[in-house]
């Protein structure tokens, strides 16, 4: 029972880290436990310093300077993410219409887009929008939607609806986990409709994911790995992880970390 409670709290924390907040009633429904149990979980997470409880739920205990300065919370494995971004940019051509998902790796891609001409970028990430908004040679479009402070992104049905009738050459998609059983997984249900819309709008879909994501499963499943065309990952990938990609017949590009 203790192990299950710990696993549930880990998943709750992952959801709050992704969305910035969560409601007791929603968590009770998702995890099929009583609201009393959820309140106890949130109390434990608050005691550990991860969240701050508010009426009806909890919010992420986040540095407000990160939001004001448009800094992403997750800055782990940055050497791998920068290497992946360098490989991804090689696939972008002048004149392309490109969808950039929110996330740390896609942010690194955005940093490398200076100097392109006649490039159209569509994104749901406010930090990427601010980064590229004044770049000559880049036309920028930003989705609507609900704001999530930890990922500086716009999400939900409104964000997904933006892509109706949109045709892009390439989508660069982020993920929280790549699972043998569940496929592409994410901490938040609200993101699933947006990711699906991005995939359906592009001719070619590149999943940009550092090797720590392979074999990892998050809370919500988007669908099978067959939804994407390529994965770009890093050279820390193990033979076992590479076998997962081969077993799924997933084309992959390995970025060498310097």
XYZ file of C-alpha atoms in Angstrom, residues 130-253:
124
model
C 9.448 35.799 -27.600
C 12.750 34.429 -28.853
C 11.790 34.403 -32.533
C 9.331 37.300 -32.698
C 11.872 39.860 -33.936
C 13.931 37.552 -36.150
C 14.185 38.706 -39.748
C 13.378 35.919 -42.140
C 10.983 34.204 -39.717
C 7.215 34.560 -39.813
C 5.821 33.525 -36.458
C 2.393 32.181 -35.508
C 1.324 31.389 -31.938
C -1.617 29.218 -30.921
C -4.227 30.265 -28.405
C -5.111 28.147 -25.393
C -4.702 27.861 -21.637
C -1.377 28.982 -20.181
C 0.800 26.507 -18.256
C 3.539 28.301 -16.327
C 6.026 25.402 -15.813
C 6.298 24.750 -19.558
C 5.508 28.348 -20.631
C 3.063 26.802 -23.087
C -0.480 27.140 -24.381
C -2.547 23.991 -24.245
C -6.036 22.488 -24.339
C -8.744 22.446 -26.990
C -8.204 26.057 -28.073
C -4.546 25.374 -28.824
C -5.447 22.225 -30.753
C -8.133 23.995 -32.789
C -5.540 26.423 -34.123
C -4.084 23.637 -36.268
C -7.334 22.894 -38.109
C -6.637 23.501 -41.793
C -2.908 24.096 -41.156
C -0.340 22.340 -43.347
C 3.278 22.251 -42.163
C 6.352 20.612 -43.634
C 7.769 19.433 -40.309
C 6.751 19.082 -36.690
C 9.352 18.845 -33.944
C 7.560 17.165 -31.071
C 8.524 16.764 -27.424
C 7.598 13.902 -25.101
C 7.928 12.938 -21.451
C 8.399 9.239 -22.075
C 8.713 6.588 -24.777
C 7.242 3.330 -23.536
C 7.173 -0.146 -25.056
C 3.657 -0.621 -23.745
C 2.147 2.865 -23.953
C 4.021 4.537 -26.810
C 4.312 8.317 -26.501
C 3.418 9.459 -23.000
C 2.919 12.810 -21.250
C 2.234 14.001 -17.695
C -0.848 15.988 -18.705
C -4.124 15.027 -20.364
C -4.606 18.576 -21.652
C -1.561 18.271 -23.901
C -2.720 15.194 -25.790
C -5.104 17.020 -28.137
C -2.419 19.586 -28.966
C 0.269 16.997 -29.714
C -2.142 15.034 -31.902
C -3.079 18.162 -33.845
C 0.595 19.000 -34.407
C 1.247 15.496 -35.707
C -1.728 15.526 -38.066
C -0.757 18.917 -39.524
C 2.753 17.997 -40.713
C 4.182 15.951 -43.557
C 7.051 14.713 -41.382
C 7.086 14.375 -37.592
C 10.380 14.375 -35.687
C 10.288 13.385 -32.033
C 13.112 15.157 -30.192
C 13.831 13.263 -26.985
C 16.997 12.717 -25.013
C 17.843 9.096 -24.255
C 16.607 9.298 -20.642
C 13.053 9.373 -22.048
C 13.383 5.968 -23.765
C 11.780 3.160 -21.794
C 10.130 5.698 -19.486
C 6.355 5.949 -19.109
C 4.468 9.023 -17.975
C 0.828 9.428 -16.942
C -1.126 9.842 -20.200
C -0.609 7.975 -23.476
C -0.916 9.781 -26.801
C -0.628 6.634 -28.885
C 1.722 4.288 -30.690
C 5.201 5.277 -31.826
C 4.020 4.728 -35.414
C 2.504 8.232 -35.155
C 5.958 9.720 -35.672
C 8.393 9.378 -38.563
C 11.763 9.839 -36.862
C 13.206 10.168 -33.389
C 16.239 12.349 -32.806
C 18.029 11.306 -29.622
C 21.546 11.470 -28.193
C 24.635 9.281 -28.141
C 24.132 8.325 -24.482
C 21.553 5.833 -25.771
C 22.268 2.251 -24.695
C 22.147 -0.819 -26.889
C 19.002 -1.938 -25.077
C 17.336 1.414 -25.747
C 18.423 1.321 -29.381
C 16.858 -2.149 -29.639
C 13.528 -0.659 -28.524
C 13.659 1.734 -31.472
C 14.625 -1.053 -33.874
C 11.844 -3.313 -32.575
C 9.345 -0.557 -33.300
C 10.907 -0.039 -36.755
C 11.375 3.589 -35.775
C 13.855 5.535 -37.869
C 16.289 7.296 -35.598
C 18.991 9.940 -35.778
